[in-house]
Structure formats: structure tokens, C-alpha cells
Amino acid sequence: MLRRTLRLVAAFVMFLSAVAVGTVATAGTAHADGCYTWSRTLSQGASGADVTQLQIRLVGYPGHGAELAVDGQFGPGTTAALKRFQSAYGLASDGVAGSGTYTKLYALQDDDCTPIHFSYGELNDCNTTWSGGAVSAATAKSNALRTMWKLEALRHALGDQPITVTSGFRSVACNNAVGGASNSRHLYGDAADLGAGPHSLCTLAKQARDHGFRGILGPGYPGHDDHTHVDQRSAPFWSAPTCGI
């Protein structure tokens, strides 16, 4: 009798656990992630730090020649970028960030919030502190993170084949050592030089126009025949004459 009672108690506990698990799975936003976990569904009109975190991951989906503001305000631009992201990954393109969107984002990010195919080390072969550039170390590192999410979008658009970063953040000393321009965007942490690989330099330069890069320099532009340069400057400037840009 005692054994039967214990089995019934155990079965009831398992039932309660299953119900609890089912509830969490249905909620979706309760998923715990090593980098960042969203706790609510987001749509146009929302605001806050969780919107900012979403925007950082959507900066590569602003549309041709556009850029997405990372301001914590979920406006039309964020809605459009989210729809492009959702479409790119085969999700329902409704412009609402819910469990399906978050699940994909969790799969795309490492515990340090970098996208899975890029790392801080790739974007900084100058030093480990991100110091000595034209902005604070924290700003340079933050800029590099946004650049990586743009590169992740670029990579996905080109069939998820590898993209090689040959140069990223530079301190003034590192920039001088390689003969960089005194006003190089590399000093700000928001620039990356891309080498040829599965894709030609022209393919990289042309596709980059759709992923939030305001600066694109490639073959045909002085000093850029062996790489494609992308950055986030204040005024748009694209030049890769060999590529028809």
C-alpha cells in the first residue's frame, strides 16, 4: 500500500513538472540565454533596454542604403528591419518579436553577445583593451559588436559561407604602424576590412550596401584593390569603381 501511494505521489509530481515545462516552452520568452534573455513580446510602440538589445541584432537588416537607429524605440524602421530578419530566416514576417524570433536570435549569439560566426578577437588584432583609438575603449568595443551583427547579416545573405576579416579596431599606434589614414574609421572600432574568399571583393562590396554600412570602399578605390572596407561613418560614401559602385 505504501509503495502504491509513493508511486501515485511520484506520478503527480511528474505531471506537475510536465505542466510547468509546457508553460515555459509555450511562453518562449522565459528561455534563459547566456548573453541576453528577452522577457516580453516586442512590437511597434515598445521602448526600453530590451528594444535596444533587439535593434543591435537587427542592424544588418535596414534595407538598401539605409541604417537602423539603435535608440530603444520600436518604430517603423525597427519593424521593417525585423520583418527582413524574419524573412531571411524563414520565420513569419509579422514585425513582432516573440518566441520564434527570440529562439533564432539565441541560436545566433554566443554568451558574450557576439554573433556565432564572428568574435571580438577577429575585430581587434591590435590589443586586448580596445584603448588608444579615437573613442573610449567601451565605445570602440560597442561599435565593433554592431559591426559584427552587420557582418552576420551579410554572411547569411551570401549563403552562410565564411567571411574573412583582415583588420578591425586599431589604436593610433596600430593605425600608424600599418600606414592607415589619420581619420581612419578603424580608430572608432566600427570598421572592418574583408578579404576575398568564397566571395569576390566586388560581391562583398555590392552586398554590403543592403546591410547598414554607410562606408564601403573596394577595388578601384586607391589602396583597396586587395580588400573591401566597410564602416559606419556619419555620411554615406561608397566607392568601388572596379565593381561598378
CSV table of C-alpha atoms in Angstrom, one decimal:
chain,number,residue,atom,x,y,z
A,1,MET,CA,0.0,0.0,0.0
A,2,LEU,CA,2.8,2.4,0.9
A,3,ARG,CA,4.6,1.6,-2.4
A,4,ARG,CA,1.4,2.3,-4.3
A,5,THR,CA,0.9,5.6,-2.6
A,6,LEU,CA,4.5,6.6,-3.3
A,7,ARG,CA,4.1,5.8,-7.0
A,8,LEU,CA,1.0,7.9,-7.1
A,9,VAL,CA,2.8,10.8,-5.5
A,10,ALA,CA,5.7,10.5,-7.9
A,11,ALA,CA,3.4,10.4,-10.9
A,12,PHE,CA,1.6,13.5,-9.6
A,13,VAL,CA,4.9,15.3,-9.2
A,14,MET,CA,6.0,14.4,-12.7
A,15,PHE,CA,2.6,15.6,-14.0
A,16,LEU,CA,3.1,19.0,-12.3
A,17,SER,CA,6.7,19.2,-13.7
A,18,ALA,CA,5.4,18.5,-17.2
A,19,VAL,CA,2.8,21.2,-16.9
A,20,ALA,CA,5.4,23.7,-15.7
A,21,VAL,CA,7.7,22.8,-18.5
A,22,GLY,CA,5.0,23.1,-21.1
A,23,THR,CA,4.0,26.5,-19.7
A,24,VAL,CA,7.6,27.8,-20.0
A,25,ALA,CA,8.0,26.3,-23.5
A,26,THR,CA,4.8,28.0,-24.7
A,27,ALA,CA,5.8,31.4,-23.2
A,28,GLY,CA,9.0,31.2,-25.2
A,29,THR,CA,10.4,34.4,-23.7
A,30,ALA,CA,11.3,32.6,-20.5
A,31,HIS,CA,14.2,30.8,-22.2
A,32,ALA,CA,17.4,31.6,-20.4
A,33,ASP,CA,20.3,32.6,-22.6
A,34,GLY,CA,24.0,33.1,-21.6
A,35,CYS,CA,24.1,36.5,-23.3
A,36,TYR,CA,20.7,38.2,-23.0
A,37,THR,CA,17.1,36.9,-22.5
A,38,TRP,CA,14.0,38.8,-23.6
A,39,SER,CA,11.1,38.6,-21.2
A,40,ARG,CA,8.3,40.0,-23.3
A,41,THR,CA,7.0,40.2,-26.8
A,42,LEU,CA,8.0,43.4,-28.6
A,43,SER,CA,6.2,45.2,-31.3
A,44,GLN,CA,5.9,48.7,-32.7
A,45,GLY,CA,5.4,51.3,-30.0
A,46,ALA,CA,7.5,49.5,-27.4
A,47,SER,CA,10.6,51.1,-25.8
A,48,GLY,CA,13.3,50.2,-23.4
A,49,ALA,CA,16.6,48.4,-23.0
A,50,ASP,CA,15.2,45.2,-24.5
A,51,VAL,CA,14.3,47.1,-27.7
A,52,THR,CA,17.9,48.3,-27.8
A,53,GLN,CA,19.2,44.8,-27.5
A,54,LEU,CA,16.9,43.7,-30.3
A,55,GLN,CA,18.0,46.6,-32.5
A,56,ILE,CA,21.7,45.7,-32.1
A,57,ARG,CA,20.9,42.3,-33.6
A,58,LEU,CA,18.9,43.8,-36.4
A,59,VAL,CA,21.4,46.5,-37.6
A,60,GLY,CA,22.2,44.4,-40.6
A,61,TYR,CA,18.7,44.5,-41.9
A,62,PRO,CA,17.8,48.1,-42.5
A,63,GLY,CA,17.3,47.8,-46.3
A,64,HIS,CA,19.3,49.0,-49.2
A,65,GLY,CA,21.3,52.1,-48.4
A,66,ALA,CA,19.6,52.6,-45.1
A,67,GLU,CA,20.6,52.3,-41.4
A,68,LEU,CA,18.8,51.3,-38.3
A,69,ALA,CA,18.9,53.6,-35.3
A,70,VAL,CA,19.7,51.9,-32.0
A,71,ASP,CA,17.7,54.1,-29.8
A,72,GLY,CA,15.5,51.8,-27.7
A,73,GLN,CA,12.4,53.0,-29.6
A,74,PHE,CA,10.5,50.4,-31.6
A,75,GLY,CA,9.4,52.4,-34.6
A,76,PRO,CA,8.6,51.7,-38.3
A,77,GLY,CA,12.3,51.3,-39.1
A,78,THR,CA,12.7,48.5,-36.4
A,79,THR,CA,9.5,46.9,-37.7
A,80,ALA,CA,10.8,46.8,-41.2
A,81,ALA,CA,14.2,45.5,-40.2
A,82,LEU,CA,12.6,42.8,-38.0
A,83,LYS,CA,10.5,41.7,-41.0
A,84,ARG,CA,13.6,41.4,-43.2
A,85,PHE,CA,15.3,39.4,-40.5
A,86,GLN,CA,12.3,37.1,-40.0
A,87,SER,CA,12.0,36.6,-43.8
A,88,ALA,CA,15.8,35.8,-44.1
A,89,TYR,CA,15.4,33.0,-41.6
A,90,GLY,CA,12.1,31.6,-42.8
A,91,LEU,CA,10.1,33.0,-39.9
A,92,ALA,CA,6.6,34.6,-40.1
A,93,SER,CA,7.3,38.1,-41.2
A,94,ASP,CA,4.9,39.9,-38.9
A,95,GLY,CA,7.3,42.5,-37.4
A,96,VAL,CA,6.6,41.2,-33.9
A,97,ALA,CA,9.4,39.8,-31.8
A,98,GLY,CA,8.1,36.8,-30.0
A,99,SER,CA,9.3,33.3,-29.1
A,100,GLY,CA,10.1,32.3,-32.7
A,101,THR,CA,12.3,35.4,-33.3
A,102,TYR,CA,14.0,35.0,-29.9
A,103,THR,CA,14.7,31.4,-30.4
A,104,LYS,CA,16.5,32.2,-33.7
A,105,LEU,CA,18.4,35.1,-32.0
A,106,TYR,CA,19.5,32.9,-29.1
A,107,ALA,CA,20.9,30.4,-31.7
A,108,LEU,CA,22.8,33.1,-33.5
A,109,GLN,CA,24.6,34.6,-30.5
A,110,ASP,CA,27.4,33.4,-28.2
A,111,ASP,CA,27.4,34.0,-24.5
A,112,ASP,CA,29.4,37.3,-24.9
A,113,CYS,CA,26.6,38.6,-27.3
A,114,THR,CA,28.7,38.4,-30.4
A,115,PRO,CA,27.2,36.6,-33.4
A,116,ILE,CA,28.3,33.0,-33.6
A,117,HIS,CA,30.4,33.4,-36.7
A,118,PHE,CA,32.4,36.4,-35.5
A,119,SER,CA,34.4,37.3,-32.4
A,120,TYR,CA,35.9,40.3,-30.6
A,121,GLY,CA,39.3,38.8,-31.4
A,122,GLU,CA,38.6,38.9,-35.1
A,123,LEU,CA,37.6,42.6,-34.9
A,124,ASN,CA,40.7,43.6,-32.9
A,125,ASP,CA,44.1,42.3,-33.6
A,126,CYS,CA,45.7,45.4,-32.2
A,127,ASN,CA,45.3,45.0,-28.4
A,128,THR,CA,43.0,43.3,-25.9
A,129,THR,CA,41.8,46.5,-24.2
A,130,TRP,CA,40.2,48.4,-27.1
A,131,SER,CA,42.0,51.5,-25.9
A,132,GLY,CA,44.1,54.1,-27.7
A,133,GLY,CA,41.7,54.8,-30.5
A,134,ALA,CA,39.6,57.9,-31.3
A,135,VAL,CA,36.9,56.9,-28.8
A,136,SER,CA,36.8,55.3,-25.4
A,137,ALA,CA,37.5,51.6,-25.2
A,138,ALA,CA,33.9,50.9,-24.3
A,139,THR,CA,32.6,52.8,-27.3
A,140,ALA,CA,35.1,51.1,-29.7
A,141,LYS,CA,34.0,47.7,-28.4
A,142,SER,CA,30.3,48.5,-28.7
A,143,ASN,CA,30.8,49.8,-32.2
A,144,ALA,CA,32.6,46.5,-33.1
A,145,LEU,CA,29.7,44.5,-31.8
A,146,ARG,CA,27.3,46.3,-34.1
A,147,THR,CA,29.7,45.8,-37.0
A,148,MET,CA,29.8,42.1,-36.3
A,149,TRP,CA,26.0,41.8,-36.4
A,150,LYS,CA,26.0,43.6,-39.7
A,151,LEU,CA,28.6,41.1,-40.9
A,152,GLU,CA,26.5,38.2,-39.7
A,153,ALA,CA,23.6,39.5,-41.8
A,154,LEU,CA,26.0,39.9,-44.8
A,155,ARG,CA,27.3,36.4,-44.3
A,156,HIS,CA,23.8,34.9,-44.2
A,157,ALA,CA,22.7,36.8,-47.3
A,158,LEU,CA,25.7,35.3,-49.2
A,159,GLY,CA,24.7,31.8,-48.4
A,160,ASP,CA,26.3,31.4,-44.9
A,161,GLN,CA,29.8,31.0,-46.3
A,162,PRO,CA,32.8,32.3,-44.3
A,163,ILE,CA,33.8,35.9,-44.5
A,164,THR,CA,37.4,36.8,-43.6
A,165,VAL,CA,38.1,39.9,-41.5
A,166,THR,CA,41.7,41.1,-42.1
A,167,SER,CA,41.6,44.2,-40.0
A,168,GLY,CA,39.3,45.7,-37.4
A,169,PHE,CA,39.8,48.1,-34.5
A,170,ARG,CA,43.2,49.9,-34.4
A,171,SER,CA,44.7,52.2,-31.7
A,172,VAL,CA,46.5,55.3,-33.0
A,173,ALA,CA,49.8,53.4,-32.7
A,174,CYS,CA,48.5,50.3,-34.6
A,175,ASN,CA,47.0,52.5,-37.3
A,176,ASN,CA,50.2,54.4,-37.8
A,177,ALA,CA,52.2,51.2,-38.0
A,178,VAL,CA,50.1,50.0,-41.0
A,179,GLY,CA,50.0,53.4,-42.7
A,180,GLY,CA,46.3,54.0,-42.0
A,181,ALA,CA,44.7,57.4,-42.7
A,182,SER,CA,44.7,59.7,-39.7
A,183,ASN,CA,40.9,59.8,-39.7
A,184,SER,CA,40.5,56.1,-40.3
A,185,ARG,CA,37.2,54.5,-39.1
A,186,HIS,CA,39.3,51.7,-37.7
A,187,LEU,CA,40.2,54.1,-34.9
A,188,TYR,CA,36.5,54.1,-33.9
A,189,GLY,CA,36.0,50.3,-33.9
A,190,ASP,CA,33.2,50.4,-36.4
A,191,ALA,CA,35.3,49.4,-39.5
A,192,ALA,CA,36.3,46.0,-40.9
A,193,ASP,CA,38.5,45.1,-43.9
A,194,LEU,CA,37.3,41.9,-45.7
A,195,GLY,CA,39.5,39.6,-47.7
A,196,ALA,CA,38.5,37.6,-50.7
A,197,GLY,CA,37.4,34.0,-50.1
A,198,PRO,CA,34.3,32.2,-51.2
A,199,HIS,CA,33.1,35.6,-52.5
A,200,SER,CA,35.0,38.1,-54.5
A,201,LEU,CA,35.7,41.5,-53.1
A,202,CYS,CA,33.2,43.0,-55.5
A,203,THR,CA,30.5,40.6,-54.3
A,204,LEU,CA,31.2,41.7,-50.7
A,205,ALA,CA,31.1,45.4,-51.6
A,206,LYS,CA,27.9,45.1,-53.5
A,207,GLN,CA,26.0,43.1,-50.9
A,208,ALA,CA,27.3,45.3,-48.1
A,209,ARG,CA,25.0,48.1,-49.4
A,210,ASP,CA,22.0,46.2,-48.0
A,211,HIS,CA,23.3,45.7,-44.5
A,212,GLY,CA,23.7,49.1,-42.9
A,213,PHE,CA,27.3,50.0,-43.9
A,214,ARG,CA,27.5,53.7,-44.6
A,215,GLY,CA,31.1,53.5,-45.8
A,216,ILE,CA,32.1,50.9,-48.4
A,217,LEU,CA,35.5,51.1,-50.2
A,218,GLY,CA,36.6,48.4,-52.6
A,219,PRO,CA,38.6,47.5,-55.7
A,220,GLY,CA,39.3,50.6,-57.8
A,221,TYR,CA,39.4,52.9,-54.9
A,222,PRO,CA,43.0,53.9,-54.0
A,223,GLY,CA,44.6,51.4,-51.7
A,224,HIS,CA,41.7,49.0,-51.7
A,225,ASP,CA,42.4,46.5,-54.6
A,226,ASP,CA,43.2,43.7,-52.1
A,227,HIS,CA,40.3,44.1,-49.7
A,228,THR,CA,36.8,45.5,-49.2
A,229,HIS,CA,36.4,48.0,-46.4
A,230,VAL,CA,33.1,48.6,-44.6
A,231,ASP,CA,32.4,51.1,-41.8
A,232,GLN,CA,29.8,53.2,-40.1
A,233,ARG,CA,30.7,56.8,-40.9
A,234,SER,CA,28.4,59.8,-40.4
A,235,ALA,CA,27.8,60.5,-44.1
A,236,PRO,CA,27.4,57.7,-46.7
A,237,PHE,CA,30.3,57.1,-49.1
A,238,TRP,CA,30.6,54.1,-51.4
A,239,SER,CA,33.3,53.7,-53.9
A,240,ALA,CA,34.5,50.5,-55.6
A,241,PRO,CA,34.8,51.6,-59.2
A,242,THR,CA,36.0,48.2,-60.5
A,243,CYS,CA,32.8,46.8,-59.1
A,244,GLY,CA,30.6,49.5,-60.6
A,245,ILE,CA,30.0,51.2,-57.3
